[in-house]
mmCIF file of C-alpha atoms in Angstrom:
data_model
loop_
_atom_site.group_PDB
_atom_site.id
_atom_site.type_symbol
_atom_site.label_atom_id
_atom_site.label_comp_id
_atom_site.label_asym_id
_atom_site.label_seq_id
_atom_site.Cartn_x
_atom_site.Cartn_y
_atom_site.Cartn_z
ATOM 1 C CA MET A 203 101.925 123.442 115.588
ATOM 2 C CA LYS A 204 101.262 122.673 112.096
ATOM 3 C CA GLY A 205 99.239 119.626 110.394
ATOM 4 C CA LEU A 206 99.466 118.190 107.170
ATOM 5 C CA LYS A 207 98.389 119.805 104.136
ATOM 6 C CA ILE A 208 96.759 117.186 101.438
ATOM 7 C CA GLY A 209 95.801 119.501 98.363
ATOM 8 C CA ASN A 210 93.864 122.328 99.471
ATOM 9 C CA LYS A 211 92.903 120.617 102.497
ATOM 10 C CA GLU A 212 95.033 120.693 105.869
ATOM 11 C CA SER A 213 94.788 118.620 109.431
ATOM 12 C CA LYS A 214 94.726 120.411 112.640
ATOM 13 C CA TYR A 215 97.102 117.741 113.676
ATOM 14 C CA PRO A 216 100.472 116.213 112.444
ATOM 15 C CA ILE A 217 99.051 112.600 113.159
ATOM 16 C CA ILE A 218 97.895 109.992 110.354
ATOM 17 C CA GLN A 219 96.313 107.216 111.634
ATOM 18 C CA GLY A 220 97.808 103.893 110.034
ATOM 19 C CA GLY A 221 95.933 101.501 107.488
ATOM 20 C CA MET A 222 94.803 98.379 109.297
ATOM 21 C CA GLY A 223 93.162 95.404 107.538
ATOM 22 C CA VAL A 224 91.344 93.533 106.934
ATOM 23 C CA GLY A 225 88.701 95.421 108.473
ATOM 24 C CA VAL A 226 90.416 97.360 111.701
ATOM 25 C CA SER A 227 90.388 100.575 109.801
ATOM 26 C CA MET A 228 87.012 101.149 108.222
ATOM 27 C CA HIS A 229 85.001 104.393 107.949
ATOM 28 C CA ASN A 230 84.054 104.728 111.663
ATOM 29 C CA LEU A 231 87.516 104.548 112.931
ATOM 30 C CA ALA A 232 88.907 106.664 109.794
ATOM 31 C CA GLY A 233 86.108 109.304 109.753
ATOM 32 C CA ASN A 234 86.781 109.763 114.311
ATOM 33 C CA VAL A 235 89.898 110.571 113.509
ATOM 34 C CA SER A 236 89.661 112.538 110.845
ATOM 35 C CA LYS A 237 86.665 114.713 112.604
ATOM 36 C CA GLU A 238 89.329 115.201 115.748
ATOM 37 C CA GLY A 239 92.205 116.519 114.039
ATOM 38 C CA GLY A 240 94.230 113.979 112.224
ATOM 39 C CA ILE A 241 94.293 112.297 108.958
ATOM 40 C CA GLY A 242 91.894 109.041 109.015
ATOM 41 C CA ILE A 243 93.133 106.110 106.508
ATOM 42 C CA ILE A 244 90.855 103.224 105.510
ATOM 43 C CA SER A 245 92.396 100.115 104.964
ATOM 44 C CA THR A 246 91.233 98.719 101.472
ATOM 45 C CA ALA A 247 92.649 95.044 102.287
ATOM 46 C CA ASP A 248 89.469 93.103 101.641
ATOM 47 C CA ILE A 249 87.723 95.684 102.448
ATOM 48 C CA GLY A 250 84.443 93.957 101.491
ATOM 49 C CA TYR A 251 84.620 91.113 103.828
ATOM 50 C CA LEU A 252 81.196 92.102 104.853
ATOM 51 C CA GLU A 253 79.439 91.879 101.815
ATOM 52 C CA GLU A 254 76.839 88.917 101.049
ATOM 53 C CA ASP A 255 78.932 88.004 97.963
ATOM 54 C CA PHE A 256 82.379 88.389 99.233
ATOM 55 C CA ALA A 257 83.049 84.616 99.408
ATOM 56 C CA GLN A 258 81.643 84.450 96.111
ATOM 57 C CA ASN A 259 83.084 87.496 94.271
ATOM 58 C CA PRO A 260 85.771 89.091 96.519
ATOM 59 C CA ASN A 261 86.994 91.456 93.854
ATOM 60 C CA LYS A 262 83.173 92.949 93.074
ATOM 61 C CA ALA A 263 82.330 92.812 96.986
ATOM 62 C CA ASN A 264 85.373 95.218 97.480
ATOM 63 C CA LEU A 265 85.548 97.551 94.605
ATOM 64 C CA ARG A 266 81.536 98.314 95.429
ATOM 65 C CA THR A 267 82.367 98.781 99.647
ATOM 66 C CA ILE A 268 84.990 101.222 98.807
ATOM 67 C CA GLY A 269 82.748 104.023 97.749
ATOM 68 C CA LYS A 270 80.330 103.247 100.707
ATOM 69 C CA GLU A 271 83.145 103.353 103.029
ATOM 70 C CA ILE A 272 84.761 106.454 101.987
ATOM 71 C CA LYS A 273 80.784 107.819 102.274
ATOM 72 C CA LYS A 274 80.570 107.213 105.700
ATOM 73 C CA ALA A 275 83.907 108.067 106.779
ATOM 74 C CA ARG A 276 83.203 111.811 105.091
ATOM 75 C CA GLU A 277 79.876 111.968 106.993
ATOM 76 C CA ILE A 278 81.557 111.381 110.016
ATOM 77 C CA ALA A 279 84.273 113.642 109.834
ATOM 78 C CA GLY A 280 82.858 116.614 108.326
ATOM 79 C CA GLU A 281 83.508 119.165 105.522
ATOM 80 C CA ASN A 282 87.210 120.000 104.481
ATOM 81 C CA LYS A 283 88.690 116.998 106.327
ATOM 82 C CA ILE A 284 91.113 114.594 105.163
ATOM 83 C CA ILE A 285 90.179 110.891 104.331
ATOM 84 C CA GLY A 286 92.921 108.373 102.908
ATOM 85 C CA VAL A 287 92.952 104.914 102.302
ATOM 86 C CA ASN A 288 95.901 102.291 102.159
ATOM 87 C CA VAL A 289 96.585 100.100 99.341
ATOM 88 C CA MET A 290 98.897 97.167 99.299
ATOM 89 C CA VAL A 291 100.826 96.726 96.383
ATOM 90 C CA ALA A 292 100.731 93.340 96.717
ATOM 91 C CA LEU A 293 97.154 92.946 96.186
ATOM 92 C CA LYS A 294 96.221 91.133 92.894
ATOM 93 C CA ASN A 295 93.477 93.817 92.243
ATOM 94 C CA TYR A 296 95.831 96.707 93.018
ATOM 95 C CA SER A 297 95.171 98.932 89.709
ATOM 96 C CA ASP A 298 91.370 98.348 90.050
ATOM 97 C CA ILE A 299 91.592 99.392 93.776
ATOM 98 C CA VAL A 300 93.376 102.188 93.293
ATOM 99 C CA LYS A 301 91.239 103.097 90.312
ATOM 100 C CA GLU A 302 88.418 103.187 92.337
ATOM 101 C CA CYS A 303 89.500 104.995 95.191
ATOM 102 C CA VAL A 304 90.347 107.923 92.781
ATOM 103 C CA LYS A 305 87.137 107.726 91.158
ATOM 104 C CA GLN A 306 85.163 108.265 94.642
ATOM 105 C CA LYS A 307 87.583 111.460 94.742
ATOM 106 C CA ILE A 308 89.814 110.018 98.009
ATOM 107 C CA ASP A 309 91.959 112.686 99.112
ATOM 108 C CA LEU A 310 95.083 110.552 99.731
ATOM 109 C CA ILE A 311 96.436 106.983 99.056
ATOM 110 C CA ILE A 312 99.159 105.575 100.977
ATOM 111 C CA SER A 313 100.759 102.499 99.525
ATOM 112 C CA GLY A 314 103.144 100.277 100.496
ATOM 113 C CA ALA A 315 103.901 96.612 100.636
ATOM 114 C CA GLY A 316 105.775 96.619 97.688
ATOM 115 C CA ILE A 317 106.950 99.344 95.610
ATOM 116 C CA PRO A 318 104.096 101.362 93.880
ATOM 117 C CA LYS A 319 106.032 102.211 90.698
ATOM 118 C CA GLU A 320 102.945 103.017 88.639
ATOM 119 C CA LEU A 321 100.830 104.621 91.178
ATOM 120 C CA PRO A 322 101.152 108.140 89.320
ATOM 121 C CA GLU A 323 99.938 107.205 86.392
ATOM 122 C CA PHE A 324 96.356 106.493 88.100
ATOM 123 C CA VAL A 325 95.922 110.160 89.714
ATOM 124 C CA LYS A 326 96.808 112.108 86.455
ATOM 125 C CA ASN A 327 94.393 115.014 86.279
ATOM 126 C CA THR A 328 92.730 114.390 89.373
ATOM 127 C CA ASN A 329 93.174 116.142 93.202
ATOM 128 C CA THR A 330 94.000 112.631 94.460
ATOM 129 C CA LYS A 331 97.053 112.758 96.114
ATOM 130 C CA ILE A 332 99.503 109.910 96.545
ATOM 131 C CA ALA A 333 102.541 108.697 99.258
ATOM 132 C CA PRO A 334 104.811 105.855 98.860
ATOM 133 C CA ILE A 335 105.889 103.869 101.988
ATOM 134 C CA VAL A 336 109.366 103.132 101.861
ATOM 135 C CA SER A 337 111.831 101.414 104.664
ATOM 136 C CA SER A 338 115.129 102.973 103.575
ATOM 137 C CA LEU A 339 116.705 106.227 102.013
ATOM 138 C CA ARG A 340 117.692 103.674 99.423
ATOM 139 C CA CYS A 341 113.690 102.617 98.518
ATOM 140 C CA CYS A 342 112.760 106.645 98.812
ATOM 141 C CA LYS A 343 115.499 107.445 96.276
ATOM 142 C CA LEU A 344 114.532 104.590 93.573
ATOM 143 C CA ILE A 345 110.545 105.483 93.949
ATOM 144 C CA VAL A 346 110.994 109.307 93.859
ATOM 145 C CA LYS A 347 113.694 109.213 90.799
ATOM 146 C CA HIS A 348 111.419 106.798 88.979
ATOM 147 C CA TRP A 349 108.120 108.682 89.682
ATOM 148 C CA ILE A 350 110.225 111.799 88.253
ATOM 149 C CA LYS A 351 111.789 110.181 85.807
ATOM 150 C CA LYS A 352 108.798 108.334 84.054
ATOM 151 C CA TYR A 353 105.790 110.239 84.974
ATOM 152 C CA ASN A 354 107.255 113.936 86.145
ATOM 153 C CA TYR A 355 105.404 113.612 89.428
ATOM 154 C CA VAL A 356 106.956 114.184 92.621
ATOM 155 C CA PRO A 357 105.475 112.220 95.465
ATOM 156 C CA ASP A 358 102.881 114.444 97.170
ATOM 157 C CA MET A 359 104.134 112.995 100.720
ATOM 158 C CA ILE A 360 106.542 110.045 102.075
ATOM 159 C CA VAL A 361 105.941 107.679 104.783
ATOM 160 C CA ILE A 362 108.783 105.849 106.437
ATOM 161 C CA GLU A 363 108.104 102.832 107.986
ATOM 162 C CA GLY A 364 110.590 101.702 110.451
ATOM 163 C CA PRO A 365 110.926 98.206 111.939
ATOM 164 C CA ASP A 366 108.813 98.423 114.770
ATOM 165 C CA ALA A 367 105.606 98.690 113.078
ATOM 166 C CA GLY A 368 102.888 96.178 112.803
ATOM 167 C CA GLY A 369 101.451 93.820 110.191
ATOM 168 C CA HIS A 370 104.033 93.472 107.108
ATOM 169 C CA LEU A 371 107.216 94.884 107.495
ATOM 170 C CA GLY A 372 109.753 95.935 104.397
ATOM 171 C CA PHE A 373 112.514 94.354 106.506
ATOM 172 C CA LYS A 374 114.909 91.101 106.124
ATOM 173 C CA ASN A 375 114.244 89.001 109.115
ATOM 174 C CA GLU A 376 117.866 89.289 110.393
ATOM 175 C CA GLU A 377 117.563 92.844 110.191
ATOM 176 C CA LEU A 378 113.976 92.507 112.831
ATOM 177 C CA GLU A 379 116.656 91.046 115.333
ATOM 178 C CA GLU A 380 117.577 93.114 118.391
ATOM 179 C CA GLY A 381 120.679 94.363 117.682
ATOM 180 C CA ALA A 382 120.353 94.492 114.205
ATOM 181 C CA LYS A 383 117.376 96.614 113.595
ATOM 182 C CA PRO A 384 117.603 99.924 111.923
ATOM 183 C CA LYS A 385 116.436 102.823 113.754
ATOM 184 C CA LEU A 386 113.562 104.679 112.709
ATOM 185 C CA GLU A 387 115.303 108.052 113.606
ATOM 186 C CA ASP A 388 118.191 107.441 111.318
ATOM 187 C CA ILE A 389 116.156 106.664 108.317
ATOM 188 C CA THR A 390 113.936 110.133 108.940
ATOM 189 C CA ILE A 391 116.712 112.074 109.059
ATOM 190 C CA GLU A 392 118.379 110.395 106.187
ATOM 191 C CA VAL A 393 115.358 110.572 103.909
ATOM 192 C CA VAL A 394 114.137 114.229 105.319
ATOM 193 C CA ASP A 395 118.125 115.602 104.020
ATOM 194 C CA TYR A 396 117.439 114.056 100.873
ATOM 195 C CA ILE A 397 113.531 115.020 100.100
ATOM 196 C CA LYS A 398 114.808 118.722 100.748
ATOM 197 C CA GLU A 399 117.232 118.216 97.714
ATOM 198 C CA VAL A 400 114.192 117.189 96.162
ATOM 199 C CA GLU A 401 112.392 120.099 97.228
ATOM 200 C CA LYS A 402 114.939 122.619 96.143
ATOM 201 C CA GLU A 403 115.069 120.896 92.446
ATOM 202 C CA THR A 404 111.307 120.465 92.269
ATOM 203 C CA GLY A 405 109.760 123.595 93.988
ATOM 204 C CA ASN A 406 108.058 121.188 95.358
ATOM 205 C CA ASN A 407 106.704 120.805 99.136
ATOM 206 C CA ILE A 408 107.062 116.992 100.299
ATOM 207 C CA PRO A 409 105.860 115.940 103.932
ATOM 208 C CA VAL A 410 107.751 113.201 105.660
ATOM 209 C CA VAL A 411 105.758 111.092 107.664
ATOM 210 C CA SER A 412 107.508 108.758 110.337
ATOM 211 C CA ALA A 413 105.924 105.692 111.473
ATOM 212 C CA GLY A 414 106.852 102.273 113.654
ATOM 213 C CA GLY A 415 106.962 102.381 117.248
ATOM 214 C CA ILE A 416 105.721 105.785 117.892
ATOM 215 C CA TRP A 417 103.793 105.617 120.963
ATOM 216 C CA ASP A 418 103.291 109.142 122.791
ATOM 217 C CA SER A 419 103.493 112.812 122.349
ATOM 218 C CA LYS A 420 107.168 112.644 123.434
ATOM 219 C CA ASP A 421 107.909 110.326 120.311
ATOM 220 C CA ILE A 422 105.772 112.413 117.906
ATOM 221 C CA LYS A 423 107.962 115.861 119.506
ATOM 222 C CA ARG A 424 110.942 113.975 118.879
ATOM 223 C CA PHE A 425 110.414 113.113 115.296
ATOM 224 C CA LEU A 426 109.087 116.886 114.566
ATOM 225 C CA ASP A 427 112.445 117.929 116.045
ATOM 226 C CA LEU A 428 114.078 115.561 113.553
ATOM 227 C CA GLY A 429 112.426 116.992 110.557
ATOM 228 C CA ALA A 430 109.362 115.136 109.758
ATOM 229 C CA SER A 431 106.217 116.955 109.156
ATOM 230 C CA GLY A 432 104.169 114.438 110.896
ATOM 231 C CA VAL A 433 103.728 110.767 112.580
ATOM 232 C CA GLN A 434 101.848 107.835 111.574
ATOM 233 C CA MET A 435 100.684 105.664 114.203
ATOM 234 C CA ALA A 436 98.069 102.297 114.164
ATOM 235 C CA THR A 437 98.586 100.421 117.276
ATOM 236 C CA ARG A 438 97.148 102.759 119.795
ATOM 237 C CA PHE A 439 94.108 103.279 117.595
ATOM 238 C CA VAL A 440 93.331 100.089 117.826
ATOM 239 C CA ALA A 441 92.372 100.243 121.414
ATOM 240 C CA THR A 442 89.723 103.071 120.816
ATOM 241 C CA LYS A 443 85.820 102.673 121.045
ATOM 242 C CA GLU A 444 85.403 104.044 117.508
ATOM 243 C CA CYS A 445 87.955 101.213 115.958
ATOM 244 C CA ASP A 446 86.085 99.095 113.928
ATOM 245 C CA ALA A 447 87.284 96.011 114.732
ATOM 246 C CA SER A 448 85.537 93.784 117.715
ATOM 247 C CA ILE A 449 85.776 94.127 121.279
ATOM 248 C CA GLU A 450 87.543 90.732 121.571
ATOM 249 C CA PHE A 451 90.272 91.978 118.840
ATOM 250 C CA LYS A 452 90.653 95.054 121.014
ATOM 251 C CA ASN A 453 90.985 93.199 124.071
ATOM 252 C CA ALA A 454 93.421 91.044 122.865
ATOM 253 C CA TYR A 455 95.644 93.956 122.520
ATOM 254 C CA VAL A 456 94.768 95.194 126.244
ATOM 255 C CA LYS A 457 96.023 91.823 127.288
ATOM 256 C CA ALA A 458 98.801 91.348 125.265
ATOM 257 C CA LYS A 459 102.552 91.108 127.040
ATOM 258 C CA GLU A 460 105.782 91.872 125.888
ATOM 259 C CA GLU A 461 106.577 88.027 125.213
ATOM 260 C CA ASP A 462 103.669 87.503 123.458
ATOM 261 C CA ILE A 463 104.834 89.727 120.125
ATOM 262 C CA LYS A 464 106.257 87.562 117.577
ATOM 263 C CA ILE A 465 107.531 88.131 114.082
ATOM 264 C CA ILE A 466 106.257 85.896 111.959
ATOM 265 C CA LYS A 467 106.537 84.686 108.363
ATOM 266 C CA SER A 468 103.325 85.713 106.715
ATOM 267 C CA PRO A 469 101.760 83.429 103.860
ATOM 268 C CA VAL A 470 102.468 86.662 101.344
ATOM 269 C CA GLY A 471 106.158 86.092 101.693
ATOM 270 C CA MET A 472 106.927 88.904 104.332
ATOM 271 C CA PRO A 473 108.110 88.714 107.752
ATOM 272 C CA GLY A 474 105.194 90.558 110.062
ATOM 273 C CA ARG A 475 104.725 91.448 113.470
ATOM 274 C CA ALA A 476 101.716 90.257 115.316
ATOM 275 C CA ILE A 477 100.504 88.964 118.602
ATOM 276 C CA ARG A 478 101.252 84.729 119.689
ATOM 277 C CA ASN A 479 98.286 83.831 120.024
ATOM 278 C CA GLN A 480 96.364 80.134 120.075
ATOM 279 C CA PHE A 481 96.342 80.159 116.306
ATOM 280 C CA ILE A 482 100.162 81.102 115.684
ATOM 281 C CA LYS A 483 100.948 78.271 118.279
ATOM 282 C CA LYS A 484 98.918 76.229 116.037
ATOM 283 C CA VAL A 485 100.257 77.189 112.372
ATOM 284 C CA GLU A 486 103.974 76.841 113.693
ATOM 285 C CA ASN A 487 103.306 73.073 113.781
ATOM 286 C CA GLU A 488 100.886 72.254 111.376
ATOM 287 C CA LYS A 489 99.203 73.541 108.131
ATOM 288 C CA CYS A 490 95.798 74.788 107.730
ATOM 289 C CA LYS A 491 93.330 73.279 105.196
ATOM 290 C CA ILE A 492 92.636 76.009 102.690
ATOM 291 C CA ALA A 493 89.071 75.467 101.422
ATOM 292 C CA LYS A 494 89.125 78.764 99.425
ATOM 293 C CA CYS A 495 91.313 80.768 97.487
ATOM 294 C CA TYR A 496 90.098 84.776 97.926
ATOM 295 C CA ASN A 497 92.691 85.605 94.954
ATOM 296 C CA CYS A 498 94.195 88.616 97.375
ATOM 297 C CA ILE A 499 97.527 88.528 97.215
ATOM 298 C CA LYS A 500 99.990 88.209 94.001
ATOM 299 C CA THR A 501 102.854 86.753 96.053
ATOM 300 C CA CYS A 502 100.795 83.867 98.284
ATOM 301 C CA ASN A 503 101.386 80.412 96.851
ATOM 302 C CA VAL A 504 98.434 78.547 97.928
ATOM 303 C CA ALA A 505 99.670 75.248 97.619
ATOM 304 C CA ASN A 506 102.400 75.678 100.174
ATOM 305 C CA SER A 507 100.692 78.273 102.474
ATOM 306 C CA PRO A 508 100.306 77.256 106.306
ATOM 307 C CA TYR A 509 96.992 79.065 106.208
ATOM 308 C CA CYS A 510 94.975 81.445 104.398
ATOM 309 C CA ILE A 511 95.776 84.880 105.245
ATOM 310 C CA THR A 512 92.166 86.507 104.436
ATOM 311 C CA LYS A 513 90.414 83.822 106.590
ATOM 312 C CA ALA A 514 92.923 84.294 109.594
ATOM 313 C CA LEU A 515 92.558 88.314 109.436
ATOM 314 C CA ILE A 516 88.594 88.227 108.910
ATOM 315 C CA ASN A 517 88.502 85.777 111.912
ATOM 316 C CA SER A 518 90.338 88.040 114.022
ATOM 317 C CA VAL A 519 88.372 90.954 113.056
ATOM 318 C CA LYS A 520 85.106 89.549 113.614
ATOM 319 C CA GLY A 521 86.073 88.408 117.058
ATOM 320 C CA LYS A 522 87.273 84.937 116.454
ATOM 321 C CA ILE A 523 90.439 85.367 118.149
ATOM 322 C CA ASP A 524 91.696 81.983 118.621
ATOM 323 C CA GLU A 525 91.296 81.241 114.912
ATOM 324 C CA GLY A 526 92.699 84.473 113.765
ATOM 325 C CA LEU A 527 95.776 86.327 112.863
ATOM 326 C CA ILE A 528 96.218 89.558 114.920
ATOM 327 C CA PHE A 529 98.735 91.976 113.499
ATOM 328 C CA CYS A 530 100.300 94.418 116.003
ATOM 329 C CA GLY A 531 103.085 97.174 116.460
ATOM 330 C CA SER A 532 105.911 96.324 118.962
ATOM 331 C CA ASN A 533 104.445 98.549 121.944
ATOM 332 C CA VAL A 534 101.301 96.835 121.992
ATOM 333 C CA SER A 535 101.906 95.555 125.375
ATOM 334 C CA LYS A 536 101.891 99.358 126.804
ATOM 335 C CA VAL A 537 98.197 99.328 125.572
ATOM 336 C CA ASN A 538 96.028 98.659 129.161
ATOM 337 C CA LYS A 539 92.779 100.296 128.389
ATOM 338 C CA ILE A 540 90.316 101.312 125.651
ATOM 339 C CA VAL A 541 89.827 104.901 125.134
ATOM 340 C CA SER A 542 87.767 107.675 122.882
ATOM 341 C CA VAL A 543 89.641 109.005 119.451
ATOM 342 C CA HIS A 544 88.991 112.374 121.389
ATOM 343 C CA ASN A 545 90.739 111.292 124.392
ATOM 344 C CA LEU A 546 93.565 109.682 122.694
ATOM 345 C CA MET A 547 94.082 112.541 120.209
ATOM 346 C CA GLU A 548 94.433 114.860 123.304
ATOM 347 C CA GLU A 549 96.792 112.728 125.217
ATOM 348 C CA LEU A 550 98.931 112.668 121.954
ATOM 349 C CA VAL A 551 99.285 116.417 121.217
ATOM 350 C CA CYS A 552 99.986 117.251 124.920
ATOM 351 C CA GLU A 553 103.317 118.258 124.713
ATOM 352 C CA LEU A 554 103.428 119.486 121.089
#
């Protein structure tokens, strides 16, 4: 079993813990995942939400917090372990966030929720590696060709996020209906075949990582057998003792049933997968008053938004479950207990 190589570092296991915001995957979860042999990812979405001045100046609070969180994660993980961040293209201050992560010498930036066309610009002459999130072969080709043509830069990794992932999804609503959903296995095979051609042409090694609905060691092995170099998993890492979210948030995962999973229309204009809790039931019928805009997402229209997504995500991660949005993956109903990251990682690699 090979790990994933990022620059001159290599993880013990081919498992990336997906970035989850707001505040679900911060230093404690990311640091412990890396410590246990995976690659821990810090979500940068409103990362400074606990700072005293967040409400007054969210951009300043977010940028200040990035270095703190990366430092704490590294202290937990130990030397020569890989720590990464997830940065959404849809963020209004996307370039500022990326620049700060690079300044803090982050090992890996994974970027989706939009097409990260300009990302190579920010990592020139640095050791930071970059990986776009793609949802199809078409999207993968678009990014790879653009990066090579404009920047002479080959992606350091490709992350494929399928339709069973949690949070915001890179698919149309009709593509998320049963019977119409593209299979992650099929997308993986197509992207792996294409990336092999790119590797031959460029001489670069480009790991392909599959994500979305991957649950156990058997699933991981299946994708490795299809040619993927690794997997990215998020939902399972929420129900860990080390996850940075509140115990109420974690218990919402433990209690969730299959019928509680819903595709919602997010205020940012993308479909998303979440738990249909009291908050979701409420906003299905009435618009929440938005007292303050945090200027987080480019595509959010405050005048027409049914609720403030920043406020909703902060409420849930802090434990105000009935007043918050709880993103989840398609397998959340399988979660039945809270475990340690150590025990979860041992379970995930038992058949590899």
